[in-house]
mmCIF file of C-alpha atoms in Angstrom:
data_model
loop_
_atom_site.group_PDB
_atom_site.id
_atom_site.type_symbol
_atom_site.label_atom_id
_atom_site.label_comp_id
_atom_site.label_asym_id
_atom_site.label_seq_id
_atom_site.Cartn_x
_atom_site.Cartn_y
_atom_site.Cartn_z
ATOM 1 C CA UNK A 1 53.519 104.361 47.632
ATOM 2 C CA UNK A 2 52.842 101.075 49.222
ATOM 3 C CA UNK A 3 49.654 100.587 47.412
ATOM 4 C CA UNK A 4 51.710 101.170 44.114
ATOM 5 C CA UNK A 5 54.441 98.709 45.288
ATOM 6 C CA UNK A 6 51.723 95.791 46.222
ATOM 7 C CA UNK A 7 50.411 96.286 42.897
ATOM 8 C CA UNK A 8 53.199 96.230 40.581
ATOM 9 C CA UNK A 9 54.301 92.892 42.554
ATOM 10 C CA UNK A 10 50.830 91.340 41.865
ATOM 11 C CA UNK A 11 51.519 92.026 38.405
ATOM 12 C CA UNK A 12 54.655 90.507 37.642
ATOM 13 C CA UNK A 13 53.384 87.430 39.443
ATOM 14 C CA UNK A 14 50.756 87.369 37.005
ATOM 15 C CA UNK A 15 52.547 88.075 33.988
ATOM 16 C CA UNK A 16 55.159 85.593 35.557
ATOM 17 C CA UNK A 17 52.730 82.600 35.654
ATOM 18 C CA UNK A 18 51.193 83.396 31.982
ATOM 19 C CA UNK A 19 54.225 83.099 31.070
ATOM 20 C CA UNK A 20 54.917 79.814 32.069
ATOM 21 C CA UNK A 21 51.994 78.589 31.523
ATOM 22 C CA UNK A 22 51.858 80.013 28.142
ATOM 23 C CA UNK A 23 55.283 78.045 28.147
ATOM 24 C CA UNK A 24 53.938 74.906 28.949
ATOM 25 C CA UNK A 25 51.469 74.334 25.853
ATOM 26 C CA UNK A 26 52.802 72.292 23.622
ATOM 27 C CA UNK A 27 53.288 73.513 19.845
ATOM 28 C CA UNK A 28 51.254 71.742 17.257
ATOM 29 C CA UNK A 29 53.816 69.371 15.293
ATOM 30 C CA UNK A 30 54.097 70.031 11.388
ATOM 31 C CA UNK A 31 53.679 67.208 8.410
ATOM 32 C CA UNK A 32 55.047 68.641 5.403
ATOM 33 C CA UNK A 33 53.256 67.578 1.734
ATOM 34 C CA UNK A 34 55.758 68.152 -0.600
ATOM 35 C CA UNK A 35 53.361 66.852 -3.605
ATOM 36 C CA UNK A 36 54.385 66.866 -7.617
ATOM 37 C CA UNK A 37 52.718 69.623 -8.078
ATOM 38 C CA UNK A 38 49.906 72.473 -6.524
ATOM 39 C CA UNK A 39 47.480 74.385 -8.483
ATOM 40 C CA UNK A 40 46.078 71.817 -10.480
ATOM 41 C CA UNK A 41 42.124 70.456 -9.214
ATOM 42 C CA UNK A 42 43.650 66.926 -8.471
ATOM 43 C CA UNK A 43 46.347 68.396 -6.111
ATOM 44 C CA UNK A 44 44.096 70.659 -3.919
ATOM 45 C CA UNK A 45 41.604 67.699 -3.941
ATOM 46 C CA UNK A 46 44.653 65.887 -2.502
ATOM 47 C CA UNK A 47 45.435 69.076 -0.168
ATOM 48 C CA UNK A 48 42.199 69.105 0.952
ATOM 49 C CA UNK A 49 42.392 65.352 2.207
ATOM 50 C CA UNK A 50 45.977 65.683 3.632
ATOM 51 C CA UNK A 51 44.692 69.182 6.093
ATOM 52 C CA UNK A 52 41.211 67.675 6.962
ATOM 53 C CA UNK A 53 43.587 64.670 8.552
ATOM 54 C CA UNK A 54 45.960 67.345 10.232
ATOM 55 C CA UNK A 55 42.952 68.868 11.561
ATOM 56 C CA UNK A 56 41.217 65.734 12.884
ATOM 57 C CA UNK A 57 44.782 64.352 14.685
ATOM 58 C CA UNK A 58 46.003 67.777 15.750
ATOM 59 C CA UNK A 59 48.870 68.535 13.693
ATOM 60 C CA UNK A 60 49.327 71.480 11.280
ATOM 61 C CA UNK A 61 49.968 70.278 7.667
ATOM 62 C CA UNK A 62 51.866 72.677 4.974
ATOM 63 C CA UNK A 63 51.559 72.061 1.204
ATOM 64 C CA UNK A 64 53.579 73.103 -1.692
ATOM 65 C CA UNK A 65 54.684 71.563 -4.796
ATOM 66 C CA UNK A 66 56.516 72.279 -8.159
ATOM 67 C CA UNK A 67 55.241 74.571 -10.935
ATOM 68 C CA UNK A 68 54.940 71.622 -13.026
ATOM 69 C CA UNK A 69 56.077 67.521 -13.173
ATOM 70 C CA UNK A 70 59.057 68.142 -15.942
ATOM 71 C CA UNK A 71 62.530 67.341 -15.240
ATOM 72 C CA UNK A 72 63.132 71.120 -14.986
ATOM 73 C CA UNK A 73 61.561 71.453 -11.743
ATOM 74 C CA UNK A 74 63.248 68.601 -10.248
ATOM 75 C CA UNK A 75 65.781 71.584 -8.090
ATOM 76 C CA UNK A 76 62.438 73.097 -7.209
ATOM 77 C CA UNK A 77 61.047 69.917 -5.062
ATOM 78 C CA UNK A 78 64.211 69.011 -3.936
ATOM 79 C CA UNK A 79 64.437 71.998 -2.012
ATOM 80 C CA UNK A 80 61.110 71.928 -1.036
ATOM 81 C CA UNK A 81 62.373 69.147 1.297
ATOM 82 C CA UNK A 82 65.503 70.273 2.100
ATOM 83 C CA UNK A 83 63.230 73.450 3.316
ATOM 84 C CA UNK A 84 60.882 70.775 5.466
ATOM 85 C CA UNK A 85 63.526 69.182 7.087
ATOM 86 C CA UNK A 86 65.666 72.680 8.213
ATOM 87 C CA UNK A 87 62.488 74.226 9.773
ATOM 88 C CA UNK A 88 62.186 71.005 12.022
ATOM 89 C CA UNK A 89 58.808 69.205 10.517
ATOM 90 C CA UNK A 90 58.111 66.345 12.382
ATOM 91 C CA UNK A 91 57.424 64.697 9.534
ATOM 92 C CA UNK A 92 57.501 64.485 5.322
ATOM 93 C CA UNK A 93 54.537 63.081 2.759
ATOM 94 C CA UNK A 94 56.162 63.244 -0.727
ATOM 95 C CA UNK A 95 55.715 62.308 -3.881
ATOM 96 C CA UNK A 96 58.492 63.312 -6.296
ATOM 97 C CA UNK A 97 58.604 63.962 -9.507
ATOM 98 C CA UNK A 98 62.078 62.257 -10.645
ATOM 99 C CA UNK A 99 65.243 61.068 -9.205
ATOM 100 C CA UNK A 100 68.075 62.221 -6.740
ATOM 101 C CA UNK A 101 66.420 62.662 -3.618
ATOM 102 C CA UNK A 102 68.616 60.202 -1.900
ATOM 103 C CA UNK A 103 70.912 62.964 0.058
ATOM 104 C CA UNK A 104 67.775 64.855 1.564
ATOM 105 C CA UNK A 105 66.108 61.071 2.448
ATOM 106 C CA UNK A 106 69.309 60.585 4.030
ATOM 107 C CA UNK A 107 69.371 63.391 6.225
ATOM 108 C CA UNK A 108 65.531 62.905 7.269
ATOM 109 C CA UNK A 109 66.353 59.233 8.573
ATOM 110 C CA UNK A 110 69.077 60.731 10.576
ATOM 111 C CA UNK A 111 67.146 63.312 11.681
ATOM 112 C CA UNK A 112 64.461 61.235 12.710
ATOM 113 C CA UNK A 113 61.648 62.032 10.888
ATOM 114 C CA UNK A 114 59.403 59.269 8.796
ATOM 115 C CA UNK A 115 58.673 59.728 5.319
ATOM 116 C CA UNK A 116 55.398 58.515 3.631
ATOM 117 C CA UNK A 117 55.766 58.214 -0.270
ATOM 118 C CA UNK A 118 52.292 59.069 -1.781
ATOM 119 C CA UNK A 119 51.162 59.035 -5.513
ATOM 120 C CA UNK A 120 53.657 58.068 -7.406
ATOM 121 C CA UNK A 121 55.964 58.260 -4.291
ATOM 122 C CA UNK A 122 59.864 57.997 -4.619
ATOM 123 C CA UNK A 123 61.578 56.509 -7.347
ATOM 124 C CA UNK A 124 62.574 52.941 -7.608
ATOM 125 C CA UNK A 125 66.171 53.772 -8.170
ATOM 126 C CA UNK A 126 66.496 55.949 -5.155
ATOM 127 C CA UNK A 127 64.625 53.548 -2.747
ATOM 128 C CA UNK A 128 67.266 50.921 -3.780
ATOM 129 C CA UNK A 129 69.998 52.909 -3.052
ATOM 130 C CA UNK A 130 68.747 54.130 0.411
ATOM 131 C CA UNK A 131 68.153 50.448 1.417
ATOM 132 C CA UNK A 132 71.467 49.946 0.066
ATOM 133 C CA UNK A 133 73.342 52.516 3.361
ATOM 134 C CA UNK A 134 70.207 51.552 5.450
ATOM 135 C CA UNK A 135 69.021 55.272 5.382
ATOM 136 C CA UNK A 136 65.735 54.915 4.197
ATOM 137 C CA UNK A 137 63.087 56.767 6.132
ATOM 138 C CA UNK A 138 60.339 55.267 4.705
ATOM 139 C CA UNK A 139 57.478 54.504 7.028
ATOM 140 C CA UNK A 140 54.608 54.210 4.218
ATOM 141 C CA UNK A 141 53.179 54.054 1.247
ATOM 142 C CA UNK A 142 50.035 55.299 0.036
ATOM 143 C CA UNK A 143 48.435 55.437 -3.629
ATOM 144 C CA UNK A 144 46.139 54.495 -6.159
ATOM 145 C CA UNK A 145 47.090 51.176 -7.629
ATOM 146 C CA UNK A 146 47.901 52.094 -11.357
ATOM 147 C CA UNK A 147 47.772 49.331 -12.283
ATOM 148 C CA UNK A 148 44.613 47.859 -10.237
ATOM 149 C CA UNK A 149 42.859 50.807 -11.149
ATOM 150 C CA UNK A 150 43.608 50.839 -15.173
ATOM 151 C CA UNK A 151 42.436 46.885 -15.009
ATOM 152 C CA UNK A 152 39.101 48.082 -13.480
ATOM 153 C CA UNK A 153 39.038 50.592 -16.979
ATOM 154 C CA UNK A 154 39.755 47.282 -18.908
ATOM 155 C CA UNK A 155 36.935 45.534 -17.277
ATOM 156 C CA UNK A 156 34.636 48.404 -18.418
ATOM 157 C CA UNK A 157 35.661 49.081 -21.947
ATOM 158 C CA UNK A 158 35.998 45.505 -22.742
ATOM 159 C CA UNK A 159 32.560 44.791 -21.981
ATOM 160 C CA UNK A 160 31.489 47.990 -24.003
ATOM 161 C CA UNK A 161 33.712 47.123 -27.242
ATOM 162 C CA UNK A 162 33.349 42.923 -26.971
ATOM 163 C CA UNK A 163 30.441 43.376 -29.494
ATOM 164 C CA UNK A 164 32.521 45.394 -32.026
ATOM 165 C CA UNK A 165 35.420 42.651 -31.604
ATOM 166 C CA UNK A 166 32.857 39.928 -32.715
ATOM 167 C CA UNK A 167 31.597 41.796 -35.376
ATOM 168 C CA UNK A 168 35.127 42.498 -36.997
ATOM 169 C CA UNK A 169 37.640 39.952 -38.094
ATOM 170 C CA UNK A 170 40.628 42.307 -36.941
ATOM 171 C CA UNK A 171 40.125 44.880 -34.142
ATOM 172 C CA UNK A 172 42.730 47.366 -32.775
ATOM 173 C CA UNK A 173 42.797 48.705 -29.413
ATOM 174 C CA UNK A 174 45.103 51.471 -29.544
ATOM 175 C CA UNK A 175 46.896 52.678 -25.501
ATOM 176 C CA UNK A 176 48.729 56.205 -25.279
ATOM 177 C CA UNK A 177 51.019 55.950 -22.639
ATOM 178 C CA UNK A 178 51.495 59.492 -21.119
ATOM 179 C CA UNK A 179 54.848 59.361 -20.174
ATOM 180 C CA UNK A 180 57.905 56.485 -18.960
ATOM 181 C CA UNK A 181 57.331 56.856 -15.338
ATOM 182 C CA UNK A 182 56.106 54.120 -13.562
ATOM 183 C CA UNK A 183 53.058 55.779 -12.868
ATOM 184 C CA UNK A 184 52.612 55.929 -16.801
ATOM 185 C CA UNK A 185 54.172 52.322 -16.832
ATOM 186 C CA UNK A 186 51.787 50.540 -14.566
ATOM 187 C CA UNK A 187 48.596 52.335 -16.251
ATOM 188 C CA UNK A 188 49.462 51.171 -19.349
ATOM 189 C CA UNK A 189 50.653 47.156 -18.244
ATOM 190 C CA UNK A 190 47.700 47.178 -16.007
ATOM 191 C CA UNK A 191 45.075 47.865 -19.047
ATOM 192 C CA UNK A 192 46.779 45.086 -21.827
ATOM 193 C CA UNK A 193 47.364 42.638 -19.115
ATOM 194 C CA UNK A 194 43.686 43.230 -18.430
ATOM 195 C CA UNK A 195 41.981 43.451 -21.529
ATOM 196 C CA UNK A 196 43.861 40.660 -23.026
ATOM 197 C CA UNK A 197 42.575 38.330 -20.012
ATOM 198 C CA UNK A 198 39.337 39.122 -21.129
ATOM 199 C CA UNK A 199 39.283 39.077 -24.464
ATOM 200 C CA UNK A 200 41.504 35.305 -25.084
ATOM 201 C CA UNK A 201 38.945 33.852 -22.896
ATOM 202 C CA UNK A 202 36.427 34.116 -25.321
ATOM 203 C CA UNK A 203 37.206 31.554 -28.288
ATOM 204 C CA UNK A 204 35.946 34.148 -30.454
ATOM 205 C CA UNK A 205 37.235 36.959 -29.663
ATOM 206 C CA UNK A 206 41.170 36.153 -28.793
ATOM 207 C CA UNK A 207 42.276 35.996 -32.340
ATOM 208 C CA UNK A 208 40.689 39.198 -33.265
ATOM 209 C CA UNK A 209 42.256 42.232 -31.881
ATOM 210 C CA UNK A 210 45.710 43.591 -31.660
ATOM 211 C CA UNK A 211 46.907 46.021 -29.529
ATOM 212 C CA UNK A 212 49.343 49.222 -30.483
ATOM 213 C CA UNK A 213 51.071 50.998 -27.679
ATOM 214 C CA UNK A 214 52.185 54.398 -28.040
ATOM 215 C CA UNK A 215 54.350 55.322 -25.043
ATOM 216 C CA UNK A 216 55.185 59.115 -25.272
ATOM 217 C CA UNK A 217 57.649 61.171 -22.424
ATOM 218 C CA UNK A 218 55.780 63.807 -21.367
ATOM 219 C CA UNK A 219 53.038 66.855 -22.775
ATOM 220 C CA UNK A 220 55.185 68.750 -24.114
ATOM 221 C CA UNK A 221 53.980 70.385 -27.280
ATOM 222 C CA UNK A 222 51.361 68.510 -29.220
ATOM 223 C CA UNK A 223 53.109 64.434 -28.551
ATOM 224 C CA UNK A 224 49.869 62.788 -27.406
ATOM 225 C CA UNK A 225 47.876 64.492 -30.804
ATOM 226 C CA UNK A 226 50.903 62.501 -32.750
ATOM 227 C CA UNK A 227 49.731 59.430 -30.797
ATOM 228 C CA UNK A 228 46.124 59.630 -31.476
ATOM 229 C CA UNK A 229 47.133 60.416 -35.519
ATOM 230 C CA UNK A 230 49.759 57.359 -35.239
ATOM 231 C CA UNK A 231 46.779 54.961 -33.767
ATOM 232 C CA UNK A 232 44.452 55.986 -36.504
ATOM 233 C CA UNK A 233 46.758 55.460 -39.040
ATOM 234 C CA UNK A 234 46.750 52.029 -37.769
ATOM 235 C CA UNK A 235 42.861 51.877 -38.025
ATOM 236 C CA UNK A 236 42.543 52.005 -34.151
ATOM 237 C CA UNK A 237 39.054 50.982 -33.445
ATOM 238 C CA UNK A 238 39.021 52.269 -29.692
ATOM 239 C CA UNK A 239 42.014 53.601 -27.484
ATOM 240 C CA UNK A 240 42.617 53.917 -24.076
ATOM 241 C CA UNK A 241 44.079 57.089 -22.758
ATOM 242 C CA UNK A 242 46.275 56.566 -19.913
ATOM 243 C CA UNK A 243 45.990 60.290 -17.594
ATOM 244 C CA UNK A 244 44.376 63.518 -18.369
ATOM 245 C CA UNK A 245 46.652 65.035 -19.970
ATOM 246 C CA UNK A 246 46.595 62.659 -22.996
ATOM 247 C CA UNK A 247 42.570 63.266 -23.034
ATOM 248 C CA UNK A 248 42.566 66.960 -23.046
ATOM 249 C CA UNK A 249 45.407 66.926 -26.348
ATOM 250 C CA UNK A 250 43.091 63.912 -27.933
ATOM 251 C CA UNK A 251 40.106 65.911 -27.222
ATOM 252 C CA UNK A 252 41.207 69.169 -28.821
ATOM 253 C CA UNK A 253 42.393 66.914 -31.616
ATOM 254 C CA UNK A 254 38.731 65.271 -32.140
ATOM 255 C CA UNK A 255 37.822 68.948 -32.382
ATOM 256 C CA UNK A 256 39.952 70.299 -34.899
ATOM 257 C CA UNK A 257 39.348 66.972 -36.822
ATOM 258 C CA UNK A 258 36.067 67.462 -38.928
ATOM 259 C CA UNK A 259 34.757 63.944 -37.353
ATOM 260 C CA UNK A 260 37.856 62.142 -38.911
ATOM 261 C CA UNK A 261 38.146 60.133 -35.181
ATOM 262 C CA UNK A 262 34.442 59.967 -34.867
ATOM 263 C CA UNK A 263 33.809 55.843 -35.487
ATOM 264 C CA UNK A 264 36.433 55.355 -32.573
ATOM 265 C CA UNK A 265 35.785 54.817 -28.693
ATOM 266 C CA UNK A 266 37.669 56.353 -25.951
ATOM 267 C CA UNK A 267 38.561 55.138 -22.517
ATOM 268 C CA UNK A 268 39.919 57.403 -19.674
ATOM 269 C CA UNK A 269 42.479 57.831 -16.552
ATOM 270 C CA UNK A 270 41.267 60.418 -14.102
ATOM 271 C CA UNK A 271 39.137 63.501 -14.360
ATOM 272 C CA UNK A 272 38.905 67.209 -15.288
ATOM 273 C CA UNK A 273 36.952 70.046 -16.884
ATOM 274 C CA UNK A 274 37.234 68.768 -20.507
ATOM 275 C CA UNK A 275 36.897 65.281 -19.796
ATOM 276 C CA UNK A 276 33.681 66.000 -18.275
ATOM 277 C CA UNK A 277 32.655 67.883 -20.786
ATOM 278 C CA UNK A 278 33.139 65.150 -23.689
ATOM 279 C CA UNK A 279 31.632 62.492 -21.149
ATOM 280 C CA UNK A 280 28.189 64.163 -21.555
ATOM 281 C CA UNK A 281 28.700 64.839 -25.234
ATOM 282 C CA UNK A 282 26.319 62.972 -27.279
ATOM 283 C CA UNK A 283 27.216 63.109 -30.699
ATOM 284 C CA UNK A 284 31.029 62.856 -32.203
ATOM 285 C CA UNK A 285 33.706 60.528 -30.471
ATOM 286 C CA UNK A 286 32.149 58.644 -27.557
ATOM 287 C CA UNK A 287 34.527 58.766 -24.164
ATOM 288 C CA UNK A 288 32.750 55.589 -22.790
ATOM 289 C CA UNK A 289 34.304 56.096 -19.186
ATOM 290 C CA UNK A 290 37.087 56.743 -17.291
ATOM 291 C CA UNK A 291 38.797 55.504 -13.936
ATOM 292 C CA UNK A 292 39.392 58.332 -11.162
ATOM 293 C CA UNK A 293 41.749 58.233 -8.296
ATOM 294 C CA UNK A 294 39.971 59.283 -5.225
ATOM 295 C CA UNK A 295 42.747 62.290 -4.728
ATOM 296 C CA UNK A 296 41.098 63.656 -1.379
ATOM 297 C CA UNK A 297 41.896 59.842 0.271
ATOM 298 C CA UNK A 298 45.224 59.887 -1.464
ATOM 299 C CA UNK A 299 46.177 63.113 1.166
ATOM 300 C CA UNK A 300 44.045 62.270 3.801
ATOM 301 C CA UNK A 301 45.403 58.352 4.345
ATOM 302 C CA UNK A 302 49.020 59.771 3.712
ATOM 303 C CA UNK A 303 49.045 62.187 6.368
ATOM 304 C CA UNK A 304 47.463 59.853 8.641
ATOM 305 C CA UNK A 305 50.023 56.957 8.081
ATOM 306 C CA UNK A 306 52.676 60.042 9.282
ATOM 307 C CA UNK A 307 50.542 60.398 12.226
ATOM 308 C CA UNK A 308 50.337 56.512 13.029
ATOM 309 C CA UNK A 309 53.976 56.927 12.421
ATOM 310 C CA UNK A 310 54.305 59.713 14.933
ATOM 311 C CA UNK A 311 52.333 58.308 17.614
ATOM 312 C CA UNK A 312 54.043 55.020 17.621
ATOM 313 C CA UNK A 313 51.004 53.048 16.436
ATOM 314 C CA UNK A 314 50.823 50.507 13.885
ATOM 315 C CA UNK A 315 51.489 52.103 10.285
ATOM 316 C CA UNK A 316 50.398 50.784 6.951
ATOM 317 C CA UNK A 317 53.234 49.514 5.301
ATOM 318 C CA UNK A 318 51.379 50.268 1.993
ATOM 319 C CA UNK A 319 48.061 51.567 1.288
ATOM 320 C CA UNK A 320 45.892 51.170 -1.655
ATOM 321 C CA UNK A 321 43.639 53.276 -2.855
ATOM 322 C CA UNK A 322 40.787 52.172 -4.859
ATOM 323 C CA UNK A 323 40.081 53.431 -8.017
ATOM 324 C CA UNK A 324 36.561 54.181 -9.155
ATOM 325 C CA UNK A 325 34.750 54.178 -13.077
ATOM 326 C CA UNK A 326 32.768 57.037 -13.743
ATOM 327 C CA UNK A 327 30.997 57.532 -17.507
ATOM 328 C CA UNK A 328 27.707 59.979 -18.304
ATOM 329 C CA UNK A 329 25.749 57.865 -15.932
ATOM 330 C CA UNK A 330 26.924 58.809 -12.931
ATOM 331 C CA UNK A 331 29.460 61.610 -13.481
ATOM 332 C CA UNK A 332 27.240 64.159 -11.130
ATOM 333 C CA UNK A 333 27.109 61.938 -8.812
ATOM 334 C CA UNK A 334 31.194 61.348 -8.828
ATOM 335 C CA UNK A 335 31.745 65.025 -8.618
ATOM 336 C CA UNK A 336 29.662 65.516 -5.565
ATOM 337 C CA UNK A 337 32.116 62.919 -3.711
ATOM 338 C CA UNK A 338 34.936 64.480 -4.969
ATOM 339 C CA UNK A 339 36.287 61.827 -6.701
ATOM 340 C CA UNK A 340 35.640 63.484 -9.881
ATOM 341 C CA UNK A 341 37.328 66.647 -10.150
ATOM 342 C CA UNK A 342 36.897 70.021 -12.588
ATOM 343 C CA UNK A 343 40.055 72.017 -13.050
#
């Protein structure tokens, strides 16, 4: 009986300091990515970046995003973060897909917890009115310049069209803008401003090309096919594309087309299956290049701004990520370091 006694003492010690110290390990702290969207090769690039951070600092890292970037699945995001801040993440990396997220923001600054805007982050409109009532939680920002990155496209297709100019007296350089975002905004700015700082300093070449914007609000149906057939009817000589979504409906187009688009030359924003595929294509409409956003870094450097921001260490205020060109040169190589991505 004794024996019994002793023992069932020993074990409730046991289980009693377990316990406690069981008690005493602290619970990994939780960044939410609430990104525009999830499935597509671009965002799990970008998921991959944003969890390889959690892992390296020690925090666990959840991802979701919206079906798809329309309007209609504004509700959907919005209570993706409404969801982040009631289960008590520590902190929020979002990049939203349209406006009204000024109530949730609002409750995450008085809640505590620091927001890093990644992509194309929060809207301008919704920023201004958070700094307006000083509840803007807003630690970070971090992103491919837009428009840095669709200069760098302007560089390259400029020097691989300046011949045609000169040989022409009247050249058009057709842009489809892929939607009125500022995302789609800065692409499109950041390519004219560009090209046109290339092309007038050359004597001969400033007074012969024009350029015809076609600015377009979304994918829907077949808009960015309409763009292409509105360019050539304007004798576009080359166009520049301004995201992948524009080059996959141009692409299908050039397709379908019998060679109709075949005497023009394409330029690229970002990356996927089909825009591989017509950068190693070697007869038909030449896709000269494209710029890619390095998507992985995009996650990655967000989630660790949230963790400077955490740790009370110094935080980027804004963080730029480069972009990079890519054409059939070296598009192999750009897929090995994931900054060209199929999908």
């Amino acid at each position: 009986m004794k024996r019994n006694l002793v023992f069932l003492l020993i074990t409730v010690m046991l289980f009693s300091i377990l316990t406690g110290c069981r008690g005493d390990i602290p619970k990994k702290r939780t960044i939410a990515v609430v990104a525009k969207g999830e499935s597509h090769a671009f965002w799990q690039s970008v998921k991959s970046g944003a969890e390889a951070a959690g892992e390296k600092y020690g925090y666990n890292v959840t991802f979701r995003g919206p079906a798809s970037e329309s309007a209609k699945d504004l509700p959907s995001q919005l209570e993706m973060v409404q969801t982040a801040i009631s289960n008590g993440s520590s902190a929020i990396v979002l990049g939203t897909i349209g406006e009204g997220f000024v109530g949730v923001l609002s409750q995450a600054k008085a809640s505590g917890i620091p927001v890093v805007e990644f992509d194309s982050g929060v809207w301008d409109k919704d920023i201004e009115q958070l700094n307006n009532t000083n509840k803007n939680p807003i630690v970070s920002s971090v992103a491919t310049s837009n428009y840095s990155a669709a200069g760098l496209a302007a560089e390259h297709f400029f020097r691989a069209i300046k011949n045609d100019i000169a040989a022409r007296d009247r050249f058009v350089i057709g842009v489809i803008q892929h939607d009125e975002t500022q995302t789609g905004i800065d692409r499109a700015a950041g390519f004219i401003n560009k090209f046109k700082e290339l092309a007038d300093q050359d004597q001969l070449l400033k007074d012969r090309y024009v350029i015809e914007h076609e600015i377009k609000p979304g994918d829907a149906g077949n808009v960015y096919k309409t763009a292409l057939e509105a360019l050539a009817e304007k004798q576009a000589n080359a166009i520049f594309m301004t995201n992948e979504g524009v080059v996959k409906q141009v692409y299908d187009a050039i397709a379908s087309s019998g060679g109709k688009y075949d005497s023009i030359k394409f330029c690229g924003y970002d990356a996927g299956t089909k825009q591989i595929e017509w950068m190693k294509k070697t007869t038909g409409a030449s896709l000269v290049g494209s710029v890619a956003q390095d998507s992985y870094q995009i996650g990655y450097k967000a989630v660790e701004q949230a963790v400077m921001a955490l740790e009370g260490k110094e935080v980027e205020k804004r963080v730029d990520i480069s972009g990079a060109w890519w054409d059939a040169g070296n598009v192999d190589e750009m897929i090995d370091r994931n900054l060209v991505y199929k999908g």
